[in-house]
mmCIF file of C-alpha atoms in Angstrom:
data_model
loop_
_atom_site.group_PDB
_atom_site.id
_atom_site.type_symbol
_atom_site.label_atom_id
_atom_site.label_comp_id
_atom_site.label_asym_id
_atom_site.label_seq_id
_atom_site.Cartn_x
_atom_site.Cartn_y
_atom_site.Cartn_z
ATOM 1 C CA ASP A 1473 -14.655 24.343 -2.293
ATOM 2 C CA GLU A 1474 -14.136 25.571 -5.819
ATOM 3 C CA ALA A 1475 -11.052 23.267 -6.021
ATOM 4 C CA ALA A 1476 -13.028 19.916 -5.447
ATOM 5 C CA GLY A 1477 -16.107 21.474 -6.312
ATOM 6 C CA MET A 1478 -14.453 21.596 -9.755
ATOM 7 C CA SER A 1479 -12.712 17.859 -8.986
ATOM 8 C CA ARG A 1480 -16.405 16.957 -8.664
ATOM 9 C CA ALA A 1481 -16.798 17.851 -12.219
ATOM 10 C CA ALA A 1482 -14.225 16.100 -13.378
ATOM 11 C CA VAL A 1483 -14.435 12.582 -12.349
ATOM 12 C CA ARG A 1484 -18.265 12.094 -12.616
ATOM 13 C CA SER A 1485 -17.734 14.343 -16.718
ATOM 14 C CA ALA A 1486 -14.309 10.538 -16.979
ATOM 15 C CA PHE A 1487 -17.054 8.579 -15.432
ATOM 16 C CA ALA A 1488 -19.613 8.895 -17.257
ATOM 17 C CA GLU A 1489 -17.621 7.326 -20.377
ATOM 18 C CA GLY A 1490 -16.486 4.780 -18.697
ATOM 19 C CA PRO A 1491 -15.259 3.368 -16.066
ATOM 20 C CA SER A 1492 -12.097 2.810 -17.580
ATOM 21 C CA ARG A 1493 -11.360 6.600 -18.886
ATOM 22 C CA ILE A 1494 -10.345 7.530 -14.738
ATOM 23 C CA ALA A 1495 -8.409 4.017 -15.729
ATOM 24 C CA SER A 1496 -6.669 5.409 -19.093
ATOM 25 C CA LEU A 1497 -5.932 8.485 -17.613
ATOM 26 C CA ALA A 1498 -4.442 7.556 -14.548
ATOM 27 C CA CYS A 1499 -1.803 5.932 -17.477
ATOM 28 C CA GLU A 1500 -0.798 9.555 -19.162
ATOM 29 C CA ASN A 1501 2.133 10.641 -19.839
ATOM 30 C CA ASP A 1502 1.143 13.675 -21.415
ATOM 31 C CA GLY A 1503 0.706 15.608 -17.628
ATOM 32 C CA SER A 1504 -3.425 13.823 -16.994
ATOM 33 C CA SER A 1505 -2.461 10.865 -15.085
ATOM 34 C CA ARG A 1506 -0.502 13.548 -12.557
ATOM 35 C CA SER A 1507 -4.006 15.439 -13.183
ATOM 36 C CA VAL A 1508 -6.018 12.337 -11.886
ATOM 37 C CA GLU A 1509 -3.866 12.485 -8.528
ATOM 38 C CA VAL A 1510 -4.174 15.878 -8.199
ATOM 39 C CA MET A 1511 -7.916 15.465 -8.561
ATOM 40 C CA VAL A 1512 -7.720 12.691 -5.448
ATOM 41 C CA ARG A 1513 -6.485 14.038 -2.868
ATOM 42 C CA VAL A 1514 -8.754 16.989 -3.440
ATOM 43 C CA LEU A 1515 -11.485 14.525 -3.631
ATOM 44 C CA ALA A 1516 -10.280 12.475 -0.540
ATOM 45 C CA ALA A 1517 -9.130 15.879 1.685
ATOM 46 C CA GLY A 1518 -13.060 17.287 0.558
ATOM 47 C CA SER A 1519 -14.616 13.807 2.137
ATOM 48 C CA CYS A 1520 -12.524 14.750 5.469
ATOM 49 C CA GLY A 1521 -13.469 18.206 5.520
ATOM 50 C CA GLU A 1522 -15.526 20.335 7.901
ATOM 51 C CA ASP A 1523 -18.796 20.286 5.465
ATOM 52 C CA GLY A 1524 -18.476 15.858 5.347
ATOM 53 C CA GLY A 1525 -18.573 16.214 1.863
ATOM 54 C CA GLY A 1526 -19.598 13.097 0.252
ATOM 55 C CA ASP A 1527 -16.942 9.214 -1.322
ATOM 56 C CA GLY A 1528 -19.336 9.437 -4.574
ATOM 57 C CA GLU A 1529 -16.875 9.993 -6.379
ATOM 58 C CA LEU A 1530 -13.753 8.849 -5.315
ATOM 59 C CA ARG A 1531 -15.862 5.430 -5.052
ATOM 60 C CA MET A 1532 -16.064 6.268 -8.829
ATOM 61 C CA VAL A 1533 -12.193 6.561 -9.892
ATOM 62 C CA LEU A 1534 -11.621 3.006 -7.498
ATOM 63 C CA ALA A 1535 -14.924 1.276 -9.344
ATOM 64 C CA GLY A 1536 -12.975 2.713 -12.327
ATOM 65 C CA CYS A 1537 -9.880 1.405 -11.347
ATOM 66 C CA VAL A 1538 -11.146 -2.356 -9.922
ATOM 67 C CA ARG A 1539 -11.128 -4.499 -13.933
ATOM 68 C CA TYR A 1540 -7.222 -2.310 -15.062
ATOM 69 C CA ALA A 1541 -5.689 -3.074 -11.548
ATOM 70 C CA TYR A 1542 -2.890 -5.094 -12.262
ATOM 71 C CA HIS A 1543 -1.829 -3.519 -15.140
ATOM 72 C CA LEU A 1544 -2.193 0.029 -13.056
ATOM 73 C CA SER A 1545 -0.150 -1.143 -10.207
ATOM 74 C CA ILE A 1546 3.087 -1.976 -13.140
ATOM 75 C CA HIS A 1547 2.926 1.529 -14.755
ATOM 76 C CA ARG A 1548 4.988 4.038 -13.772
ATOM 77 C CA TYR A 1549 1.938 6.701 -14.079
ATOM 78 C CA GLY A 1550 -0.606 4.075 -13.126
ATOM 79 C CA SER A 1551 0.631 3.031 -9.818
ATOM 80 C CA HIS A 1552 0.979 6.562 -8.417
ATOM 81 C CA VAL A 1553 -3.242 7.620 -8.986
ATOM 82 C CA LEU A 1554 -3.381 4.161 -7.432
ATOM 83 C CA GLN A 1555 -1.647 4.373 -4.420
ATOM 84 C CA THR A 1556 -3.002 7.825 -3.467
ATOM 85 C CA ALA A 1557 -6.931 6.126 -4.475
ATOM 86 C CA LEU A 1558 -5.924 3.651 -1.843
ATOM 87 C CA GLU A 1559 -4.486 6.113 0.665
ATOM 88 C CA GLY A 1560 -7.584 8.496 -0.209
ATOM 89 C CA SER A 1561 -9.569 6.085 0.832
ATOM 90 C CA LEU A 1562 -7.986 5.031 4.107
ATOM 91 C CA ARG A 1563 -8.076 8.463 5.294
ATOM 92 C CA VAL A 1564 -12.095 9.116 4.508
ATOM 93 C CA LEU A 1565 -12.896 6.308 5.734
ATOM 94 C CA ALA A 1566 -11.844 6.774 8.725
ATOM 95 C CA ARG A 1567 -13.205 10.116 8.897
ATOM 96 C CA GLN A 1568 -17.238 8.805 8.466
ATOM 97 C CA ARG A 1569 -16.015 6.414 11.471
ATOM 98 C CA SER A 1570 -15.291 8.941 13.268
ATOM 99 C CA ASP A 1571 -18.653 10.980 12.629
ATOM 100 C CA GLY A 1572 -20.478 7.551 13.253
ATOM 101 C CA GLY A 1573 -21.197 7.100 9.512
ATOM 102 C CA ALA A 1574 -21.355 10.792 8.505
ATOM 103 C CA GLY A 1575 -20.320 11.702 5.080
ATOM 104 C CA ALA A 1576 -20.938 7.791 3.701
ATOM 105 C CA ALA A 1577 -23.066 8.234 0.685
ATOM 106 C CA ARG A 1578 -24.650 11.326 0.671
ATOM 107 C CA ASP A 1579 -24.696 11.786 -3.082
ATOM 108 C CA ASP A 1580 -27.516 10.370 -4.459
ATOM 109 C CA ALA A 1581 -26.880 11.021 -8.443
ATOM 110 C CA GLU A 1582 -27.001 8.391 -10.542
ATOM 111 C CA GLU A 1583 -23.996 7.565 -12.032
ATOM 112 C CA THR A 1584 -23.367 6.120 -8.228
ATOM 113 C CA GLU A 1585 -26.159 3.299 -8.704
ATOM 114 C CA GLY A 1586 -24.785 0.544 -7.899
ATOM 115 C CA VAL A 1587 -21.181 1.650 -7.108
ATOM 116 C CA PRO A 1588 -19.921 -0.006 -4.008
ATOM 117 C CA PRO A 1589 -19.174 1.242 -0.933
ATOM 118 C CA LEU A 1590 -15.458 2.207 0.084
ATOM 119 C CA GLY A 1591 -14.504 -0.335 2.326
ATOM 120 C CA GLU A 1592 -16.161 -2.723 0.066
ATOM 121 C CA LEU A 1593 -14.371 -1.483 -3.251
ATOM 122 C CA VAL A 1594 -10.973 -1.994 -0.712
ATOM 123 C CA ALA A 1595 -11.652 -5.671 -0.600
ATOM 124 C CA LEU A 1596 -12.512 -5.637 -4.052
ATOM 125 C CA LEU A 1597 -9.623 -3.812 -5.762
ATOM 126 C CA SER A 1598 -7.113 -6.196 -3.456
ATOM 127 C CA SER A 1599 -8.837 -9.781 -4.349
ATOM 128 C CA THR A 1600 -8.879 -8.945 -8.376
ATOM 129 C CA LEU A 1601 -5.234 -7.399 -7.885
ATOM 130 C CA ARG A 1602 -4.304 -10.493 -6.427
ATOM 131 C CA GLU A 1603 -6.542 -12.384 -8.921
ATOM 132 C CA GLN A 1604 -4.471 -10.885 -12.070
ATOM 133 C CA SER A 1605 -0.794 -10.750 -10.433
ATOM 134 C CA SER A 1606 -1.238 -14.065 -10.592
ATOM 135 C CA ASP A 1607 -2.957 -14.504 -14.002
ATOM 136 C CA PHE A 1608 -1.112 -12.049 -15.629
ATOM 137 C CA GLY A 1609 2.272 -11.472 -14.336
ATOM 138 C CA ASP A 1610 4.269 -13.984 -15.574
ATOM 139 C CA GLY A 1611 4.867 -15.837 -12.596
ATOM 140 C CA ALA A 1612 7.154 -12.435 -11.808
ATOM 141 C CA PRO A 1613 6.337 -11.748 -8.078
ATOM 142 C CA LEU A 1614 4.534 -8.190 -7.744
ATOM 143 C CA GLY A 1615 6.382 -7.406 -4.481
ATOM 144 C CA GLY A 1616 9.110 -7.095 -5.931
ATOM 145 C CA HIS A 1617 8.009 -5.394 -9.470
ATOM 146 C CA LEU A 1618 9.814 -1.648 -8.809
ATOM 147 C CA CYS A 1619 6.173 0.088 -9.426
ATOM 148 C CA GLY A 1620 4.523 -2.733 -7.781
ATOM 149 C CA SER A 1621 5.530 -2.979 -4.884
ATOM 150 C CA HIS A 1622 4.599 0.461 -3.893
ATOM 151 C CA VAL A 1623 1.437 -0.410 -4.648
ATOM 152 C CA LEU A 1624 1.001 -3.823 -2.020
ATOM 153 C CA ARG A 1625 3.299 -1.873 0.627
ATOM 154 C CA SER A 1626 0.358 1.479 0.134
ATOM 155 C CA LEU A 1627 -2.770 -1.423 0.021
ATOM 156 C CA LEU A 1628 -1.983 -3.564 2.774
ATOM 157 C CA LEU A 1629 -1.361 -1.470 5.046
ATOM 158 C CA VAL A 1630 -4.020 0.295 4.646
ATOM 159 C CA LEU A 1631 -5.744 -2.713 4.994
ATOM 160 C CA ALA A 1632 -4.573 -2.852 7.823
ATOM 161 C CA GLY A 1633 -5.735 1.130 9.000
ATOM 162 C CA ALA A 1634 -2.171 1.805 8.724
ATOM 163 C CA SER A 1635 -0.244 4.341 6.617
ATOM 164 C CA LEU A 1636 3.744 5.739 6.229
ATOM 165 C CA ARG A 1637 4.992 8.928 6.312
ATOM 166 C CA SER A 1638 7.447 9.385 3.790
ATOM 167 C CA THR A 1639 10.739 11.283 5.798
ATOM 168 C CA ALA A 1640 11.994 11.286 2.078
ATOM 169 C CA GLY A 1641 8.502 14.488 1.194
ATOM 170 C CA ASP A 1642 5.735 13.470 -1.910
ATOM 171 C CA ARG A 1643 8.021 12.473 -4.886
ATOM 172 C CA ARG A 1644 5.129 10.146 -6.991
ATOM 173 C CA GLY A 1645 3.322 12.058 -9.975
ATOM 174 C CA ARG A 1646 6.109 14.052 -11.055
ATOM 175 C CA LEU A 1647 6.986 14.626 -15.194
ATOM 176 C CA LYS A 1648 10.358 14.445 -15.553
ATOM 177 C CA ASP A 1649 12.493 15.689 -18.545
ATOM 178 C CA PRO A 1650 14.031 11.631 -20.603
ATOM 179 C CA LYS A 1651 16.775 14.363 -21.681
ATOM 180 C CA LYS A 1652 18.134 15.205 -18.860
ATOM 181 C CA LYS A 1653 20.437 12.423 -15.922
ATOM 182 C CA LYS A 1654 19.161 10.760 -13.125
ATOM 183 C CA LYS A 1655 20.075 11.899 -10.206
ATOM 184 C CA LYS A 1656 20.914 9.983 -7.456
ATOM 185 C CA VAL A 1657 18.644 10.086 -4.009
ATOM 186 C CA LYS A 1658 21.176 10.347 -0.999
ATOM 187 C CA LEU A 1659 19.029 8.268 2.040
ATOM 188 C CA PRO A 1660 20.411 10.179 5.849
ATOM 189 C CA PRO A 1661 22.213 6.691 7.488
ATOM 190 C CA ASN A 1662 19.865 6.855 9.912
ATOM 191 C CA ALA A 1663 16.732 7.532 7.362
ATOM 192 C CA LEU A 1664 15.284 3.283 8.011
ATOM 193 C CA ALA A 1665 15.015 4.975 12.008
ATOM 194 C CA ARG A 1666 13.049 7.227 11.080
ATOM 195 C CA ALA A 1667 10.271 6.038 9.096
ATOM 196 C CA GLU A 1668 10.236 2.940 11.321
ATOM 197 C CA ASP A 1669 9.072 5.362 14.011
ATOM 198 C CA GLU A 1670 6.823 7.183 11.034
ATOM 199 C CA LEU A 1671 4.647 4.047 10.604
ATOM 200 C CA VAL A 1672 -0.090 5.443 12.210
ATOM 201 C CA ALA A 1673 -3.081 3.538 12.935
ATOM 202 C CA VAL A 1674 -5.525 5.922 10.841
ATOM 203 C CA LEU A 1675 -8.582 2.939 11.169
ATOM 204 C CA ARG A 1676 -9.108 1.297 13.852
ATOM 205 C CA GLY A 1677 -9.581 -2.626 14.140
ATOM 206 C CA ALA A 1678 -12.526 -2.408 15.754
ATOM 207 C CA ASP A 1679 -14.351 0.112 12.476
ATOM 208 C CA ARG A 1680 -12.511 -1.445 9.656
ATOM 209 C CA PRO A 1681 -14.420 -4.154 7.129
ATOM 210 C CA GLY A 1682 -14.288 -7.382 8.226
ATOM 211 C CA ALA A 1683 -13.183 -8.810 4.692
ATOM 212 C CA TRP A 1684 -9.399 -6.485 5.153
ATOM 213 C CA ASP A 1685 -8.837 -9.847 7.571
ATOM 214 C CA GLY A 1686 -9.493 -11.998 5.161
ATOM 215 C CA GLU A 1687 -7.361 -10.030 2.304
ATOM 216 C CA ILE A 1688 -4.827 -9.308 4.593
ATOM 217 C CA ALA A 1689 -4.393 -12.986 5.388
ATOM 218 C CA ALA A 1690 -5.221 -13.493 1.493
ATOM 219 C CA TRP A 1691 -1.747 -12.124 0.369
ATOM 220 C CA THR A 1692 -0.101 -13.509 3.016
ATOM 221 C CA ALA A 1693 0.091 -16.216 1.837
ATOM 222 C CA SER A 1694 0.530 -14.965 -1.920
ATOM 223 C CA VAL A 1695 3.373 -13.439 -0.394
ATOM 224 C CA LEU A 1696 5.211 -16.740 0.693
ATOM 225 C CA ALA A 1697 4.122 -18.199 -2.047
ATOM 226 C CA ASP A 1698 6.069 -16.047 -4.732
ATOM 227 C CA ALA A 1699 8.952 -16.220 -2.048
ATOM 228 C CA GLU A 1700 9.183 -19.443 -2.794
ATOM 229 C CA GLY A 1701 9.151 -19.936 -6.234
ATOM 230 C CA HIS A 1702 11.539 -17.551 -6.742
ATOM 231 C CA GLY A 1703 14.508 -18.762 -6.028
ATOM 232 C CA GLY A 1704 13.106 -18.615 -1.471
ATOM 233 C CA GLY A 1705 12.661 -15.266 0.541
ATOM 234 C CA ARG A 1706 17.015 -14.659 0.926
ATOM 235 C CA ALA A 1707 17.073 -14.082 -3.340
ATOM 236 C CA LEU A 1708 14.260 -12.008 -2.363
ATOM 237 C CA LEU A 1709 15.916 -10.900 0.625
ATOM 238 C CA ALA A 1710 19.300 -9.673 -1.717
ATOM 239 C CA ASP A 1711 16.640 -7.371 -4.318
ATOM 240 C CA ALA A 1712 17.151 -3.830 -4.014
ATOM 241 C CA THR A 1713 13.450 -3.691 -4.644
ATOM 242 C CA ALA A 1714 11.654 -6.536 -2.801
ATOM 243 C CA MET A 1715 13.640 -5.991 0.587
ATOM 244 C CA PRO A 1716 12.605 -2.582 0.853
ATOM 245 C CA PHE A 1717 8.379 -4.899 0.603
ATOM 246 C CA LEU A 1718 9.292 -7.386 2.411
ATOM 247 C CA CYS A 1719 10.979 -5.254 5.419
ATOM 248 C CA SER A 1720 7.336 -3.071 4.706
ATOM 249 C CA PHE A 1721 5.086 -6.432 5.241
ATOM 250 C CA VAL A 1722 6.945 -8.095 8.108
ATOM 251 C CA ARG A 1723 5.656 -4.570 9.541
ATOM 252 C CA THR A 1724 3.086 -4.445 8.539
ATOM 253 C CA LEU A 1725 2.429 -7.892 9.896
ATOM 254 C CA VAL A 1726 3.535 -7.134 13.774
ATOM 255 C CA LEU A 1727 1.134 -3.714 13.060
ATOM 256 C CA HIS A 1728 -1.748 -6.004 12.185
ATOM 257 C CA GLU A 1729 -1.463 -9.087 15.254
ATOM 258 C CA GLN A 1730 -1.341 -6.156 17.936
ATOM 259 C CA LYS A 1731 -4.866 -4.534 16.946
ATOM 260 C CA GLU A 1732 -4.848 -2.917 20.304
ATOM 261 C CA ALA A 1733 -1.703 -0.603 19.012
ATOM 262 C CA SER A 1734 -4.002 0.722 16.576
ATOM 263 C CA ASP A 1735 -7.169 0.380 18.866
ATOM 264 C CA GLY A 1736 -5.656 2.882 21.326
ATOM 265 C CA ALA A 1737 -4.606 5.354 18.639
ATOM 266 C CA PRO A 1738 -7.011 7.751 17.285
ATOM 267 C CA THR A 1739 -9.315 7.413 14.209
ATOM 268 C CA GLY A 1740 -8.075 10.159 11.422
ATOM 269 C CA GLY A 1741 -4.764 9.819 11.894
ATOM 270 C CA THR A 1742 -2.596 11.989 14.831
ATOM 271 C CA GLY A 1743 -1.428 8.419 17.350
ATOM 272 C CA ALA A 1744 1.512 6.874 16.159
ATOM 273 C CA ALA A 1745 0.847 2.984 16.982
ATOM 274 C CA THR A 1746 4.942 1.686 17.541
ATOM 275 C CA PRO A 1747 4.070 -2.325 17.445
ATOM 276 C CA ARG A 1748 6.195 -4.081 20.327
ATOM 277 C CA ARG A 1749 7.971 -7.287 19.119
ATOM 278 C CA TYR A 1750 5.292 -10.044 17.008
ATOM 279 C CA ALA A 1751 3.961 -13.461 19.127
ATOM 280 C CA PRO A 1752 5.853 -16.559 19.166
ATOM 281 C CA ILE A 1753 4.179 -18.520 15.955
ATOM 282 C CA GLY A 1754 1.619 -15.839 14.805
ATOM 283 C CA PRO A 1755 1.309 -14.791 11.273
ATOM 284 C CA ALA A 1756 4.849 -11.998 11.250
ATOM 285 C CA ASP A 1757 6.716 -14.531 13.010
ATOM 286 C CA ARG A 1758 5.844 -17.565 10.773
ATOM 287 C CA ALA A 1759 6.563 -15.184 7.747
ATOM 288 C CA VAL A 1760 9.632 -14.537 8.554
ATOM 289 C CA ARG A 1761 10.982 -17.912 9.665
ATOM 290 C CA HIS A 1762 9.873 -18.852 5.900
ATOM 291 C CA LEU A 1763 11.516 -16.922 4.258
ATOM 292 C CA LEU A 1764 14.520 -17.060 6.018
ATOM 293 C CA ALA A 1765 13.846 -20.839 5.755
ATOM 294 C CA TRP A 1766 14.140 -21.392 9.248
ATOM 295 C CA GLU A 1767 11.360 -24.982 9.275
ATOM 296 C CA GLY A 1768 9.647 -25.949 11.879
ATOM 297 C CA ASN A 1769 8.896 -23.610 15.680
ATOM 298 C CA ALA A 1770 11.923 -24.125 17.527
ATOM 299 C CA ALA A 1771 13.387 -21.566 19.362
ATOM 300 C CA ALA A 1772 16.966 -22.500 18.893
ATOM 301 C CA VAL A 1773 18.193 -21.112 15.146
ATOM 302 C CA PRO A 1774 19.640 -23.705 13.378
ATOM 303 C CA ALA A 1775 22.597 -24.165 12.401
ATOM 304 C CA PRO A 1776 21.633 -22.597 8.515
ATOM 305 C CA VAL A 1777 19.723 -19.972 9.740
ATOM 306 C CA SER A 1778 22.143 -19.115 12.601
ATOM 307 C CA ASP A 1779 24.653 -19.097 9.472
ATOM 308 C CA ALA A 1780 22.920 -17.725 6.148
ATOM 309 C CA LEU A 1781 21.960 -14.562 9.582
ATOM 310 C CA TYR A 1782 25.715 -13.812 9.614
ATOM 311 C CA ALA A 1783 26.431 -13.635 5.861
ATOM 312 C CA MET A 1784 23.105 -11.446 5.434
ATOM 313 C CA CYS A 1785 24.371 -8.818 8.517
ATOM 314 C CA ALA A 1786 27.100 -8.343 6.090
ATOM 315 C CA GLU A 1787 25.081 -7.528 3.405
ATOM 316 C CA THR A 1788 23.648 -3.822 2.320
ATOM 317 C CA LEU A 1789 20.156 -4.836 1.892
ATOM 318 C CA PRO A 1790 19.487 -8.124 3.802
ATOM 319 C CA SER A 1791 20.979 -6.741 6.793
ATOM 320 C CA HIS A 1792 17.855 -4.141 6.020
ATOM 321 C CA PHE A 1793 16.017 -7.023 6.734
ATOM 322 C CA VAL A 1794 17.870 -8.469 9.646
ATOM 323 C CA GLU A 1795 17.418 -4.249 10.581
ATOM 324 C CA THR A 1796 13.716 -4.954 10.392
ATOM 325 C CA VAL A 1797 13.472 -7.768 12.385
ATOM 326 C CA LEU A 1798 15.067 -7.108 15.768
ATOM 327 C CA ARG A 1799 13.116 -3.827 16.096
#
């Protein structure tokens, strides 16, 4: 395919200038970031195609992003590229697993020497992002950042071997005229309900790299610690940016707990996983209790928590989180 060939050549050229060149292009607002995002999509599609193209160039992109993971995640344009690279990596890994490893690192070019496999790169990027967000985030939770929350949501879903299809279509990476007034995007009343039905298992639990489980556990501890350090989970649930992330966070933990839900879906993203209720005293249950300041493991709802839940149900943003937990 001509487009795939051009994308591979462009990535190799940028990587030859130094891995940081890819990260630099991803943050340009002159159209370069959009070009990089499109190239990553083409590379992922090519690696998943019938010809079983190698994943060398996609590994180059991720390798170029690792050192600058935090900067990219909070950047208006860089965050789009990082999300696309992560989601594309999941699709490529799923294809490789279904083909018994075909298409994995088929290229023997010098540029890819020393570049880790795709699964290891995702884990490396995840751990680097967590460390950098702690070091450079000035104490602000990544899940509460306008751009970072989307990257973290995508990363956790990838680590769980799943993807979330948006009912609003692809709106990422579009350059906007600063002179034009920003239009409000009106979502249909049942948008949340439709999104609940589109959590798709792409990579079965048995096929996921072992390090990914550890990354989910580490991020869970990090997210809950951030919530406790910023007025508690209830304060974040009233935040327009943090609340949608926390909803996705709980749903991801539920899917991760119930591996059979994703294991039963065909590899390649054709089966929709419909997680059942989370297990008592499991990671998702503990996370919800932590966010609601529900101390202990008692089944009965303490009076302070009951009052808080009643108040949350009457508020626009927190009520969505309550609905997610009930679902």
